mmCIF file with all atom_site columns, C-alpha atoms in Angstrom:
data_model
loop_
_atom_site.group_PDB
_atom_site.id
_atom_site.type_symbol
_atom_site.label_atom_id
_atom_site.label_alt_id
_atom_site.label_comp_id
_atom_site.label_asym_id
_atom_site.label_entity_id
_atom_site.label_seq_id
_atom_site.pdbx_PDB_ins_code
_atom_site.Cartn_x
_atom_site.Cartn_y
_atom_site.Cartn_z
_atom_site.occupancy
_atom_site.B_iso_or_equiv
_atom_site.pdbx_formal_charge
_atom_site.auth_seq_id
_atom_site.auth_comp_id
_atom_site.auth_asym_id
_atom_site.auth_atom_id
_atom_site.pdbx_PDB_model_num
ATOM 1   C CA . MET A 1 1   ? 26.654  -31.630 -16.887 1.00 0.00 ? 550 MET A CA 1
ATOM 2   C CA . VAL A 1 2   ? 25.604  -33.576 -18.902 1.00 0.00 ? 551 VAL A CA 1
ATOM 3   C CA . VAL A 1 3   ? 22.395  -33.071 -18.096 1.00 0.00 ? 552 VAL A CA 1
ATOM 4   C CA . ALA A 1 4   ? 22.384  -29.716 -19.111 1.00 0.00 ? 553 ALA A CA 1
ATOM 5   C CA . PRO A 1 5   ? 21.420  -29.240 -22.994 1.00 0.00 ? 554 PRO A CA 1
ATOM 6   C CA . GLU A 1 6   ? 19.035  -31.401 -22.294 1.00 0.00 ? 555 GLU A CA 1
ATOM 7   C CA . VAL A 1 7   ? 17.764  -29.097 -19.916 1.00 0.00 ? 556 VAL A CA 1
ATOM 8   C CA . ALA A 1 8   ? 17.724  -26.130 -22.265 1.00 0.00 ? 557 ALA A CA 1
ATOM 9   C CA . ALA A 1 9   ? 16.623  -27.353 -25.589 1.00 0.00 ? 558 ALA A CA 1
ATOM 10  C CA . LEU A 1 10  ? 12.315  -27.705 -22.367 1.00 0.00 ? 559 LEU A CA 1
ATOM 11  C CA . ALA A 1 11  ? 13.371  -25.176 -21.039 1.00 0.00 ? 560 ALA A CA 1
ATOM 12  C CA . ALA A 1 12  ? 13.353  -23.415 -24.783 1.00 0.00 ? 561 ALA A CA 1
ATOM 13  C CA . ARG A 1 13  ? 9.932   -24.951 -25.677 1.00 0.00 ? 562 ARG A CA 1
ATOM 14  C CA . ALA A 1 14  ? 8.481   -24.485 -21.831 1.00 0.00 ? 563 ALA A CA 1
ATOM 15  C CA . GLY A 1 15  ? 6.857   -21.086 -20.414 1.00 0.00 ? 564 GLY A CA 1
ATOM 16  C CA . ARG A 1 16  ? 8.354   -21.453 -17.588 1.00 0.00 ? 565 ARG A CA 1
ATOM 17  C CA . VAL A 1 17  ? 10.978  -22.985 -15.743 1.00 0.00 ? 566 VAL A CA 1
ATOM 18  C CA . ALA A 1 18  ? 11.701  -24.264 -11.911 1.00 0.00 ? 567 ALA A CA 1
ATOM 19  C CA . SER A 1 19  ? 14.509  -26.040 -10.221 1.00 0.00 ? 568 SER A CA 1
ATOM 20  C CA . VAL A 1 20  ? 14.327  -27.464 -5.921  1.00 0.00 ? 569 VAL A CA 1
ATOM 21  C CA . CYS A 1 21  ? 16.946  -27.666 -3.880  1.00 0.00 ? 570 CYS A CA 1
ATOM 22  C CA . THR A 1 22  ? 20.263  -28.314 -5.954  1.00 0.00 ? 571 THR A CA 1
ATOM 23  C CA . GLY A 1 23  ? 18.391  -28.167 -9.393  1.00 0.00 ? 572 GLY A CA 1
ATOM 24  C CA . ALA A 1 24  ? 19.794  -24.288 -9.571  1.00 0.00 ? 573 ALA A CA 1
ATOM 25  C CA . PHE A 1 25  ? 22.828  -26.233 -10.706 1.00 0.00 ? 574 PHE A CA 1
ATOM 26  C CA . ALA A 1 26  ? 20.686  -27.695 -13.508 1.00 0.00 ? 575 ALA A CA 1
ATOM 27  C CA . LEU A 1 27  ? 19.010  -24.473 -14.612 1.00 0.00 ? 576 LEU A CA 1
ATOM 28  C CA . ALA A 1 28  ? 22.747  -22.736 -13.927 1.00 0.00 ? 577 ALA A CA 1
ATOM 29  C CA . ALA A 1 29  ? 25.216  -25.452 -16.207 1.00 0.00 ? 578 ALA A CA 1
ATOM 30  C CA . ALA A 1 30  ? 21.743  -25.356 -19.500 1.00 0.00 ? 579 ALA A CA 1
ATOM 31  C CA . GLY A 1 31  ? 22.408  -21.202 -18.721 1.00 0.00 ? 580 GLY A CA 1
ATOM 32  C CA . LEU A 1 32  ? 19.306  -20.424 -17.465 1.00 0.00 ? 581 LEU A CA 1
ATOM 33  C CA . LEU A 1 33  ? 20.715  -18.613 -14.906 1.00 0.00 ? 582 LEU A CA 1
ATOM 34  C CA . ALA A 1 34  ? 23.237  -16.665 -15.543 1.00 0.00 ? 583 ALA A CA 1
ATOM 35  C CA . GLY A 1 35  ? 22.396  -13.055 -15.223 1.00 0.00 ? 584 GLY A CA 1
ATOM 36  C CA . ARG A 1 36  ? 19.387  -13.681 -13.270 1.00 0.00 ? 585 ARG A CA 1
ATOM 37  C CA . ARG A 1 37  ? 18.557  -14.081 -9.447  1.00 0.00 ? 586 ARG A CA 1
ATOM 38  C CA . ALA A 1 38  ? 18.380  -17.680 -7.806  1.00 0.00 ? 587 ALA A CA 1
ATOM 39  C CA . ALA A 1 39  ? 18.048  -19.563 -4.919  1.00 0.00 ? 588 ALA A CA 1
ATOM 40  C CA . THR A 1 40  ? 19.200  -22.970 -3.411  1.00 0.00 ? 589 THR A CA 1
ATOM 41  C CA . HIS A 1 41  ? 19.760  -25.060 -0.218  1.00 0.00 ? 590 HIS A CA 1
ATOM 42  C CA . TRP A 1 42  ? 21.589  -22.692 2.238   1.00 0.00 ? 591 TRP A CA 1
ATOM 43  C CA . GLU A 1 43  ? 24.494  -25.471 2.332   1.00 0.00 ? 592 GLU A CA 1
ATOM 44  C CA . HIS A 1 44  ? 25.156  -25.088 -1.171  1.00 0.00 ? 593 HIS A CA 1
ATOM 45  C CA . ALA A 1 45  ? 24.336  -21.064 -1.583  1.00 0.00 ? 594 ALA A CA 1
ATOM 46  C CA . ALA A 1 46  ? 28.642  -20.998 -2.064  1.00 0.00 ? 595 ALA A CA 1
ATOM 47  C CA . ALA A 1 47  ? 29.065  -23.872 -3.931  1.00 0.00 ? 596 ALA A CA 1
ATOM 48  C CA . LEU A 1 48  ? 26.789  -22.343 -6.251  1.00 0.00 ? 597 LEU A CA 1
ATOM 49  C CA . ALA A 1 49  ? 27.812  -19.057 -6.300  1.00 0.00 ? 598 ALA A CA 1
ATOM 50  C CA . ARG A 1 50  ? 31.804  -19.899 -7.040  1.00 0.00 ? 599 ARG A CA 1
ATOM 51  C CA . ARG A 1 51  ? 31.039  -22.701 -9.938  1.00 0.00 ? 600 ARG A CA 1
ATOM 52  C CA . PHE A 1 52  ? 28.605  -20.194 -11.595 1.00 0.00 ? 601 PHE A CA 1
ATOM 53  C CA . PRO A 1 53  ? 30.503  -16.834 -11.556 1.00 0.00 ? 602 PRO A CA 1
ATOM 54  C CA . ALA A 1 54  ? 27.339  -15.149 -13.322 1.00 0.00 ? 603 ALA A CA 1
ATOM 55  C CA . VAL A 1 55  ? 24.348  -16.881 -10.924 1.00 0.00 ? 604 VAL A CA 1
ATOM 56  C CA . GLU A 1 56  ? 23.635  -13.845 -8.453  1.00 0.00 ? 605 GLU A CA 1
ATOM 57  C CA . VAL A 1 57  ? 23.461  -16.403 -5.639  1.00 0.00 ? 606 VAL A CA 1
ATOM 58  C CA . CYS A 1 58  ? 20.171  -15.132 -2.565  1.00 0.00 ? 607 CYS A CA 1
ATOM 59  C CA . PRO A 1 59  ? 21.384  -17.068 -0.250  1.00 0.00 ? 608 PRO A CA 1
ATOM 60  C CA . ASP A 1 60  ? 18.527  -16.905 2.406   1.00 0.00 ? 609 ASP A CA 1
ATOM 61  C CA . ALA A 1 61  ? 15.699  -16.638 -0.004  1.00 0.00 ? 610 ALA A CA 1
ATOM 62  C CA . ILE A 1 62  ? 12.889  -19.176 0.813   1.00 0.00 ? 611 ILE A CA 1
ATOM 63  C CA . HIS A 1 63  ? 12.035  -19.847 -3.388  1.00 0.00 ? 612 HIS A CA 1
ATOM 64  C CA . VAL A 1 64  ? 12.921  -16.266 -6.235  1.00 0.00 ? 613 VAL A CA 1
ATOM 65  C CA . ARG A 1 65  ? 11.819  -15.041 -9.422  1.00 0.00 ? 614 ARG A CA 1
ATOM 66  C CA . ASP A 1 66  ? 12.835  -14.248 -11.907 1.00 0.00 ? 615 ASP A CA 1
ATOM 67  C CA . GLY A 1 67  ? 12.118  -13.104 -15.257 1.00 0.00 ? 616 GLY A CA 1
ATOM 68  C CA . ALA A 1 68  ? 9.730   -16.752 -16.966 1.00 0.00 ? 617 ALA A CA 1
ATOM 69  C CA . VAL A 1 69  ? 13.127  -18.731 -14.349 1.00 0.00 ? 618 VAL A CA 1
ATOM 70  C CA . TRP A 1 70  ? 11.829  -19.811 -11.078 1.00 0.00 ? 619 TRP A CA 1
ATOM 71  C CA . SER A 1 71  ? 13.977  -21.922 -8.018  1.00 0.00 ? 620 SER A CA 1
ATOM 72  C CA . SER A 1 72  ? 13.962  -22.443 -4.502  1.00 0.00 ? 621 SER A CA 1
ATOM 73  C CA . ALA A 1 73  ? 15.592  -23.762 -1.713  1.00 0.00 ? 622 ALA A CA 1
ATOM 74  C CA . GLY A 1 74  ? 15.151  -26.729 0.291   1.00 0.00 ? 623 GLY A CA 1
ATOM 75  C CA . VAL A 1 75  ? 12.940  -29.206 -1.006  1.00 0.00 ? 624 VAL A CA 1
ATOM 76  C CA . THR A 1 76  ? 10.090  -28.461 1.430   1.00 0.00 ? 625 THR A CA 1
ATOM 77  C CA . ALA A 1 77  ? 10.455  -24.676 0.345   1.00 0.00 ? 626 ALA A CA 1
ATOM 78  C CA . GLY A 1 78  ? 9.307   -26.446 -3.455  1.00 0.00 ? 627 GLY A CA 1
ATOM 79  C CA . ILE A 1 79  ? 5.832   -26.202 -1.932  1.00 0.00 ? 628 ILE A CA 1
ATOM 80  C CA . ASP A 1 80  ? 5.574   -23.154 -1.171  1.00 0.00 ? 629 ASP A CA 1
ATOM 81  C CA . ARG A 1 81  ? 7.292   -21.872 -5.624  1.00 0.00 ? 630 ARG A CA 1
ATOM 82  C CA . CYS A 1 82  ? 4.366   -24.211 -6.724  1.00 0.00 ? 631 CYS A CA 1
ATOM 83  C CA . LEU A 1 83  ? 1.704   -22.432 -4.390  1.00 0.00 ? 632 LEU A CA 1
ATOM 84  C CA . ALA A 1 84  ? 2.741   -19.206 -5.774  1.00 0.00 ? 633 ALA A CA 1
ATOM 85  C CA . LEU A 1 85  ? 2.168   -20.922 -9.582  1.00 0.00 ? 634 LEU A CA 1
ATOM 86  C CA . VAL A 1 86  ? -0.357  -22.098 -8.331  1.00 0.00 ? 635 VAL A CA 1
ATOM 87  C CA . GLU A 1 87  ? -1.007  -18.400 -7.446  1.00 0.00 ? 636 GLU A CA 1
ATOM 88  C CA . GLU A 1 88  ? -0.471  -17.073 -10.631 1.00 0.00 ? 637 GLU A CA 1
ATOM 89  C CA . ASP A 1 89  ? -1.763  -19.143 -12.834 1.00 0.00 ? 638 ASP A CA 1
ATOM 90  C CA . ARG A 1 90  ? -5.151  -19.596 -10.550 1.00 0.00 ? 639 ARG A CA 1
ATOM 91  C CA . GLY A 1 91  ? -5.432  -16.569 -7.599  1.00 0.00 ? 640 GLY A CA 1
ATOM 92  C CA . PRO A 1 92  ? -4.827  -16.317 -4.683  1.00 0.00 ? 641 PRO A CA 1
ATOM 93  C CA . ALA A 1 93  ? -7.755  -17.639 -3.515  1.00 0.00 ? 642 ALA A CA 1
ATOM 94  C CA . ALA A 1 94  ? -6.775  -20.663 -4.946  1.00 0.00 ? 643 ALA A CA 1
ATOM 95  C CA . ALA A 1 95  ? -2.920  -20.931 -3.407  1.00 0.00 ? 644 ALA A CA 1
ATOM 96  C CA . ARG A 1 96  ? -4.962  -20.066 0.520   1.00 0.00 ? 645 ARG A CA 1
ATOM 97  C CA . ALA A 1 97  ? -6.993  -22.940 -0.769  1.00 0.00 ? 646 ALA A CA 1
ATOM 98  C CA . VAL A 1 98  ? -4.905  -26.453 -2.021  1.00 0.00 ? 647 VAL A CA 1
ATOM 99  C CA . ALA A 1 99  ? -2.319  -24.748 1.306   1.00 0.00 ? 648 ALA A CA 1
ATOM 100 C CA . ARG A 1 100 ? -5.124  -25.226 3.328   1.00 0.00 ? 649 ARG A CA 1
ATOM 101 C CA . ASP A 1 101 ? -5.766  -29.069 2.046   1.00 0.00 ? 650 ASP A CA 1
ATOM 102 C CA . LEU A 1 102 ? -1.791  -28.943 2.743   1.00 0.00 ? 651 LEU A CA 1
ATOM 103 C CA . VAL A 1 103 ? -1.629  -28.397 6.208   1.00 0.00 ? 652 VAL A CA 1
ATOM 104 C CA . VAL A 1 104 ? 1.189   -25.567 5.393   1.00 0.00 ? 653 VAL A CA 1
ATOM 105 C CA . PHE A 1 105 ? 1.612   -22.033 6.264   1.00 0.00 ? 654 PHE A CA 1
ATOM 106 C CA . LEU A 1 106 ? 0.567   -20.190 3.096   1.00 0.00 ? 655 LEU A CA 1
ATOM 107 C CA . GLN A 1 107 ? 3.199   -17.176 4.015   1.00 0.00 ? 656 GLN A CA 1
ATOM 108 C CA . ARG A 1 108 ? 6.847   -18.916 5.512   1.00 0.00 ? 657 ARG A CA 1
ATOM 109 C CA . PRO A 1 109 ? 8.330   -15.210 7.829   1.00 0.00 ? 658 PRO A CA 1
ATOM 110 C CA . GLY A 1 110 ? 11.813  -14.782 7.280   1.00 0.00 ? 659 GLY A CA 1
ATOM 111 C CA . GLY A 1 111 ? 14.408  -16.480 4.719   1.00 0.00 ? 660 GLY A CA 1
ATOM 112 C CA . GLN A 1 112 ? 16.362  -20.010 4.952   1.00 0.00 ? 661 GLN A CA 1
ATOM 113 C CA . SER A 1 113 ? 18.442  -18.514 8.287   1.00 0.00 ? 662 SER A CA 1
ATOM 114 C CA . GLN A 1 114 ? 16.326  -19.456 10.389  1.00 0.00 ? 663 GLN A CA 1
ATOM 115 C CA . PHE A 1 115 ? 16.942  -23.267 9.638   1.00 0.00 ? 664 PHE A CA 1
ATOM 116 C CA . SER A 1 116 ? 20.931  -23.172 8.201   1.00 0.00 ? 665 SER A CA 1
ATOM 117 C CA . ALA A 1 117 ? 22.423  -22.359 11.369  1.00 0.00 ? 666 ALA A CA 1
ATOM 118 C CA . ALA A 1 118 ? 19.399  -24.136 13.302  1.00 0.00 ? 667 ALA A CA 1
ATOM 119 C CA . SER A 1 119 ? 6.030   -18.523 -0.032  1.00 0.00 ? 668 SER A CA 1
ATOM 120 C CA . ARG A 1 120 ? 6.974   -17.909 0.705   1.00 0.00 ? 669 ARG A CA 1
ATOM 121 C CA . THR A 1 121 ? 4.208   -17.787 -1.450  1.00 0.00 ? 670 THR A CA 1
ATOM 122 C CA . PRO A 1 122 ? 2.324   -14.950 -0.950  1.00 0.00 ? 671 PRO A CA 1
ATOM 123 C CA . PRO A 1 123 ? -1.204  -14.860 -0.220  1.00 0.00 ? 672 PRO A CA 1
ATOM 124 C CA . THR A 1 124 ? -1.576  -11.693 -2.990  1.00 0.00 ? 673 THR A CA 1
ATOM 125 C CA . GLY A 1 125 ? -0.100  -9.302  -5.198  1.00 0.00 ? 674 GLY A CA 1
ATOM 126 C CA . HIS A 1 126 ? -1.863  -5.900  -4.197  1.00 0.00 ? 675 HIS A CA 1
ATOM 127 C CA . PRO A 1 127 ? 0.368   -3.207  -4.871  1.00 0.00 ? 676 PRO A CA 1
ATOM 128 C CA . VAL A 1 128 ? -1.173  -1.183  -0.901  1.00 0.00 ? 677 VAL A CA 1
ATOM 129 C CA . VAL A 1 129 ? -1.616  -5.020  0.964   1.00 0.00 ? 678 VAL A CA 1
ATOM 130 C CA . ARG A 1 130 ? 1.524   -6.968  -0.544  1.00 0.00 ? 679 ARG A CA 1
ATOM 131 C CA . PRO A 1 131 ? 4.163   -4.487  0.952   1.00 0.00 ? 680 PRO A CA 1
ATOM 132 C CA . LEU A 1 132 ? 2.437   -4.713  4.299   1.00 0.00 ? 681 LEU A CA 1
ATOM 133 C CA . LEU A 1 133 ? 2.504   -8.590  3.680   1.00 0.00 ? 682 LEU A CA 1
ATOM 134 C CA . ASP A 1 134 ? 6.619   -8.943  3.282   1.00 0.00 ? 683 ASP A CA 1
ATOM 135 C CA . ALA A 1 135 ? 7.442   -5.942  6.516   1.00 0.00 ? 684 ALA A CA 1
ATOM 136 C CA . VAL A 1 136 ? 5.513   -8.496  8.483   1.00 0.00 ? 685 VAL A CA 1
ATOM 137 C CA . ALA A 1 137 ? 6.908   -10.972 7.886   1.00 0.00 ? 686 ALA A CA 1
ATOM 138 C CA . ALA A 1 138 ? 10.764  -10.086 7.635   1.00 0.00 ? 687 ALA A CA 1
ATOM 139 C CA . ASP A 1 139 ? 10.649  -8.604  11.559  1.00 0.00 ? 688 ASP A CA 1
ATOM 140 C CA . PRO A 1 140 ? 7.343   -10.098 13.020  1.00 0.00 ? 689 PRO A CA 1
ATOM 141 C CA . ALA A 1 141 ? 8.832   -8.051  16.416  1.00 0.00 ? 690 ALA A CA 1
ATOM 142 C CA . ALA A 1 142 ? 7.626   -4.839  14.947  1.00 0.00 ? 691 ALA A CA 1
ATOM 143 C CA . ASP A 1 143 ? 4.660   -2.780  15.320  1.00 0.00 ? 692 ASP A CA 1
ATOM 144 C CA . HIS A 1 144 ? 2.020   -3.520  13.054  1.00 0.00 ? 693 HIS A CA 1
ATOM 145 C CA . SER A 1 145 ? -0.931  -2.747  14.633  1.00 0.00 ? 694 SER A CA 1
ATOM 146 C CA . ALA A 1 146 ? -3.517  -1.823  12.594  1.00 0.00 ? 695 ALA A CA 1
ATOM 147 C CA . GLY A 1 147 ? -2.422  1.699   13.035  1.00 0.00 ? 696 GLY A CA 1
ATOM 148 C CA . VAL A 1 148 ? 0.506   1.752   11.821  1.00 0.00 ? 697 VAL A CA 1
ATOM 149 C CA . LEU A 1 149 ? 0.169   -0.187  9.056   1.00 0.00 ? 698 LEU A CA 1
ATOM 150 C CA . ALA A 1 150 ? -2.507  2.150   7.945   1.00 0.00 ? 699 ALA A CA 1
ATOM 151 C CA . ARG A 1 151 ? 0.249   4.881   8.436   1.00 0.00 ? 700 ARG A CA 1
ATOM 152 C CA . ARG A 1 152 ? 2.764   3.007   6.702   1.00 0.00 ? 701 ARG A CA 1
ATOM 153 C CA . ALA A 1 153 ? -0.026  2.234   2.957   1.00 0.00 ? 702 ALA A CA 1
ATOM 154 C CA . GLY A 1 154 ? -1.269  6.031   3.606   1.00 0.00 ? 703 GLY A CA 1
ATOM 155 C CA . LEU A 1 155 ? -4.934  4.163   4.137   1.00 0.00 ? 704 LEU A CA 1
ATOM 156 C CA . SER A 1 156 ? -7.486  5.234   7.429   1.00 0.00 ? 705 SER A CA 1
ATOM 157 C CA . VAL A 1 157 ? -7.987  2.094   9.108   1.00 0.00 ? 706 VAL A CA 1
ATOM 158 C CA . ARG A 1 158 ? -11.457 0.976   7.552   1.00 0.00 ? 707 ARG A CA 1
ATOM 159 C CA . HIS A 1 159 ? -9.900  0.913   4.696   1.00 0.00 ? 708 HIS A CA 1
ATOM 160 C CA . LEU A 1 160 ? -6.627  -0.751  5.134   1.00 0.00 ? 709 LEU A CA 1
ATOM 161 C CA . ALA A 1 161 ? -9.463  -3.431  7.145   1.00 0.00 ? 710 ALA A CA 1
ATOM 162 C CA . ARG A 1 162 ? -11.274 -4.201  3.806   1.00 0.00 ? 711 ARG A CA 1
ATOM 163 C CA . LEU A 1 163 ? -8.308  -4.556  2.000   1.00 0.00 ? 712 LEU A CA 1
ATOM 164 C CA . PHE A 1 164 ? -7.068  -7.238  4.200   1.00 0.00 ? 713 PHE A CA 1
ATOM 165 C CA . ARG A 1 165 ? -10.647 -9.485  4.370   1.00 0.00 ? 714 ARG A CA 1
ATOM 166 C CA . GLU A 1 166 ? -10.492 -9.045  0.684   1.00 0.00 ? 715 GLU A CA 1
ATOM 167 C CA . GLN A 1 167 ? -6.440  -10.088 -0.397  1.00 0.00 ? 716 GLN A CA 1
ATOM 168 C CA . VAL A 1 168 ? -5.819  -11.479 3.309   1.00 0.00 ? 717 VAL A CA 1
ATOM 169 C CA . GLY A 1 169 ? -8.917  -12.997 4.471   1.00 0.00 ? 718 GLY A CA 1
ATOM 170 C CA . ALA A 1 170 ? -7.921  -12.209 7.798   1.00 0.00 ? 719 ALA A CA 1
ATOM 171 C CA . THR A 1 171 ? -7.688  -8.508  9.653   1.00 0.00 ? 720 THR A CA 1
ATOM 172 C CA . SER A 1 172 ? -4.235  -7.814  10.184  1.00 0.00 ? 721 SER A CA 1
ATOM 173 C CA . ALA A 1 173 ? -4.315  -8.702  13.841  1.00 0.00 ? 722 ALA A CA 1
ATOM 174 C CA . GLY A 1 174 ? -5.589  -12.049 12.784  1.00 0.00 ? 723 GLY A CA 1
ATOM 175 C CA . TYR A 1 175 ? -2.415  -12.227 9.881   1.00 0.00 ? 724 TYR A CA 1
ATOM 176 C CA . VAL A 1 176 ? 0.145   -10.915 11.964  1.00 0.00 ? 725 VAL A CA 1
ATOM 177 C CA . GLU A 1 177 ? -0.339  -13.505 14.589  1.00 0.00 ? 726 GLU A CA 1
ATOM 178 C CA . ARG A 1 178 ? -0.134  -16.085 11.980  1.00 0.00 ? 727 ARG A CA 1
ATOM 179 C CA . VAL A 1 179 ? 3.316   -14.476 11.366  1.00 0.00 ? 728 VAL A CA 1
ATOM 180 C CA . ARG A 1 180 ? 4.516   -14.363 14.734  1.00 0.00 ? 729 ARG A CA 1
ATOM 181 C CA . VAL A 1 181 ? 3.401   -17.709 15.653  1.00 0.00 ? 730 VAL A CA 1
ATOM 182 C CA . GLU A 1 182 ? 4.617   -19.449 12.717  1.00 0.00 ? 731 GLU A CA 1
ATOM 183 C CA . ALA A 1 183 ? 8.333   -17.092 13.834  1.00 0.00 ? 732 ALA A CA 1
ATOM 184 C CA . ALA A 1 184 ? 7.960   -18.584 17.323  1.00 0.00 ? 733 ALA A CA 1
ATOM 185 C CA . ARG A 1 185 ? 7.707   -21.832 16.594  1.00 0.00 ? 734 ARG A CA 1
ATOM 186 C CA . MET A 1 186 ? 10.694  -21.648 14.468  1.00 0.00 ? 735 MET A CA 1
ATOM 187 C CA . LEU A 1 187 ? 12.864  -20.123 17.040  1.00 0.00 ? 736 LEU A CA 1
ATOM 188 C CA . LEU A 1 188 ? 11.528  -23.059 18.860  1.00 0.00 ? 737 LEU A CA 1
ATOM 189 C CA . GLU A 1 189 ? 12.658  -25.488 17.025  1.00 0.00 ? 738 GLU A CA 1
ATOM 190 C CA . GLY A 1 190 ? 16.052  -23.792 16.337  1.00 0.00 ? 739 GLY A CA 1
ATOM 191 C CA . GLY A 1 191 ? 16.878  -23.857 20.476  1.00 0.00 ? 740 GLY A CA 1
ATOM 192 C CA . ALA A 1 192 ? 14.709  -21.295 21.640  1.00 0.00 ? 741 ALA A CA 1
ATOM 193 C CA . SER A 1 193 ? 13.161  -21.122 25.183  1.00 0.00 ? 742 SER A CA 1
ATOM 194 C CA . VAL A 1 194 ? 9.093   -19.881 25.132  1.00 0.00 ? 743 VAL A CA 1
ATOM 195 C CA . THR A 1 195 ? 10.325  -16.731 27.153  1.00 0.00 ? 744 THR A CA 1
ATOM 196 C CA . GLY A 1 196 ? 13.051  -16.042 24.161  1.00 0.00 ? 745 GLY A CA 1
ATOM 197 C CA . ALA A 1 197 ? 9.795   -16.798 21.451  1.00 0.00 ? 746 ALA A CA 1
ATOM 198 C CA . ALA A 1 198 ? 7.588   -14.779 23.494  1.00 0.00 ? 747 ALA A CA 1
ATOM 199 C CA . ALA A 1 199 ? 10.383  -11.372 22.725  1.00 0.00 ? 748 ALA A CA 1
ATOM 200 C CA . GLN A 1 200 ? 11.829  -12.790 19.353  1.00 0.00 ? 749 GLN A CA 1
ATOM 201 C CA . SER A 1 201 ? 8.224   -13.410 17.189  1.00 0.00 ? 750 SER A CA 1
ATOM 202 C CA . GLY A 1 202 ? 7.323   -10.431 19.141  1.00 0.00 ? 751 GLY A CA 1
ATOM 203 C CA . LEU A 1 203 ? 4.724   -12.248 20.838  1.00 0.00 ? 752 LEU A CA 1
ATOM 204 C CA . GLY A 1 204 ? 5.216   -11.340 24.160  1.00 0.00 ? 753 GLY A CA 1
ATOM 205 C CA . SER A 1 205 ? 4.870   -12.808 27.425  1.00 0.00 ? 754 SER A CA 1
ATOM 206 C CA . ASP A 1 206 ? 4.804   -16.520 27.927  1.00 0.00 ? 755 ASP A CA 1
ATOM 207 C CA . GLU A 1 207 ? 0.802   -15.457 28.790  1.00 0.00 ? 756 GLU A CA 1
ATOM 208 C CA . SER A 1 208 ? 0.291   -14.781 25.327  1.00 0.00 ? 757 SER A CA 1
ATOM 209 C CA . LEU A 1 209 ? 2.524   -17.110 23.812  1.00 0.00 ? 758 LEU A CA 1
ATOM 210 C CA . ARG A 1 210 ? 0.795   -19.245 24.897  1.00 0.00 ? 759 ARG A CA 1
ATOM 211 C CA . ARG A 1 211 ? -2.327  -19.085 24.113  1.00 0.00 ? 760 ARG A CA 1
ATOM 212 C CA . ALA A 1 212 ? -1.961  -18.166 20.641  1.00 0.00 ? 761 ALA A CA 1
ATOM 213 C CA . PHE A 1 213 ? -0.164  -21.380 20.395  1.00 0.00 ? 762 PHE A CA 1
ATOM 214 C CA . ALA A 1 214 ? -2.914  -23.273 21.530  1.00 0.00 ? 763 ALA A CA 1
ATOM 215 C CA . ARG A 1 215 ? -5.593  -21.350 19.529  1.00 0.00 ? 764 ARG A CA 1
ATOM 216 C CA . HIS A 1 216 ? -3.316  -22.283 16.100  1.00 0.00 ? 765 HIS A CA 1
ATOM 217 C CA . PHE A 1 217 ? -1.909  -25.236 17.121  1.00 0.00 ? 766 PHE A CA 1
ATOM 218 C CA . GLY A 1 218 ? -3.902  -26.882 19.747  1.00 0.00 ? 767 GLY A CA 1
ATOM 219 C CA . VAL A 1 219 ? -1.425  -27.093 22.318  1.00 0.00 ? 768 VAL A CA 1
ATOM 220 C CA . THR A 1 220 ? 0.824   -25.050 24.618  1.00 0.00 ? 769 THR A CA 1
ATOM 221 C CA . PRO A 1 221 ? 4.508   -24.767 23.194  1.00 0.00 ? 770 PRO A CA 1
ATOM 222 C CA . SER A 1 222 ? 6.721   -26.805 25.617  1.00 0.00 ? 771 SER A CA 1
ATOM 223 C CA . ALA A 1 223 ? 3.630   -29.327 24.431  1.00 0.00 ? 772 ALA A CA 1
ATOM 224 C CA . TYR A 1 224 ? 5.084   -28.987 21.246  1.00 0.00 ? 773 TYR A CA 1
ATOM 225 C CA . LEU A 1 225 ? 8.220   -28.114 21.989  1.00 0.00 ? 774 LEU A CA 1
ATOM 226 C CA . ALA A 1 226 ? 8.346   -32.219 23.948  1.00 0.00 ? 775 ALA A CA 1
ATOM 227 C CA . ARG A 1 227 ? 7.147   -33.279 20.121  1.00 0.00 ? 776 ARG A CA 1
ATOM 228 C CA . PHE A 1 228 ? 9.464   -32.205 18.490  1.00 0.00 ? 777 PHE A CA 1
ATOM 229 C CA . ARG A 1 229 ? 12.226  -32.450 20.527  1.00 0.00 ? 778 ARG A CA 1
ATOM 230 C CA . THR A 1 230 ? 11.168  -36.479 20.584  1.00 0.00 ? 779 THR A CA 1
ATOM 231 C CA . ALA A 1 231 ? 10.130  -36.783 16.616  1.00 0.00 ? 780 ALA A CA 1
ATOM 232 C CA . SER A 1 232 ? 13.587  -35.461 15.726  1.00 0.00 ? 781 SER A CA 1
ATOM 233 C CA . ALA A 1 233 ? 15.150  -37.926 17.836  1.00 0.00 ? 782 ALA A CA 1
ATOM 234 C CA . PRO A 1 234 ? 17.745  -40.441 16.294  1.00 0.00 ? 783 PRO A CA 1
#
């Protein structure tokens, strides 16, 4: 790759290096990903792994950090990655504020598999809260009640509630609902029925999904899906 020497030269002077989408190929060609984990768009993950076998490609990751090298999936995943950089430099409150200004979801549940055949930007790096958030994002439909989360963390429910308020800016129930609503939205866009999206996201019933959508998006799931399909039609 022609740009490899230039990329390597720039990286040598930089404190951090990051790529978006197929930019990972430029980093790999410059030798910056050898022995490291990396992400790229799901459509190109296999090609990256074949071309650069020394790279540990994470095909389902939204974005990956390995040392001072960051890589991300498609273009919008670059926003997730940039929010993570903002958090590292300015803290979780600043990252949340930027996410609100951009009107984006601060932490997308799941990985690229929800987009492929069909931030992650963590709001906190707290050693107790972070694993709980990861568990919710990884399996939104599981039991993530306050009692279960507290037992998982070895804390009282009251202590857990305080940590969530401090680190996430929401109750654990509020955060879980946000993740489930986002998961349901992705499922609907992927072709799931309202009933299927409600069940698979952990929201349970059609009525629970309708109420959650009304709170978060101001529309019903059916209305949202109609708008999505209209906007995406050729």
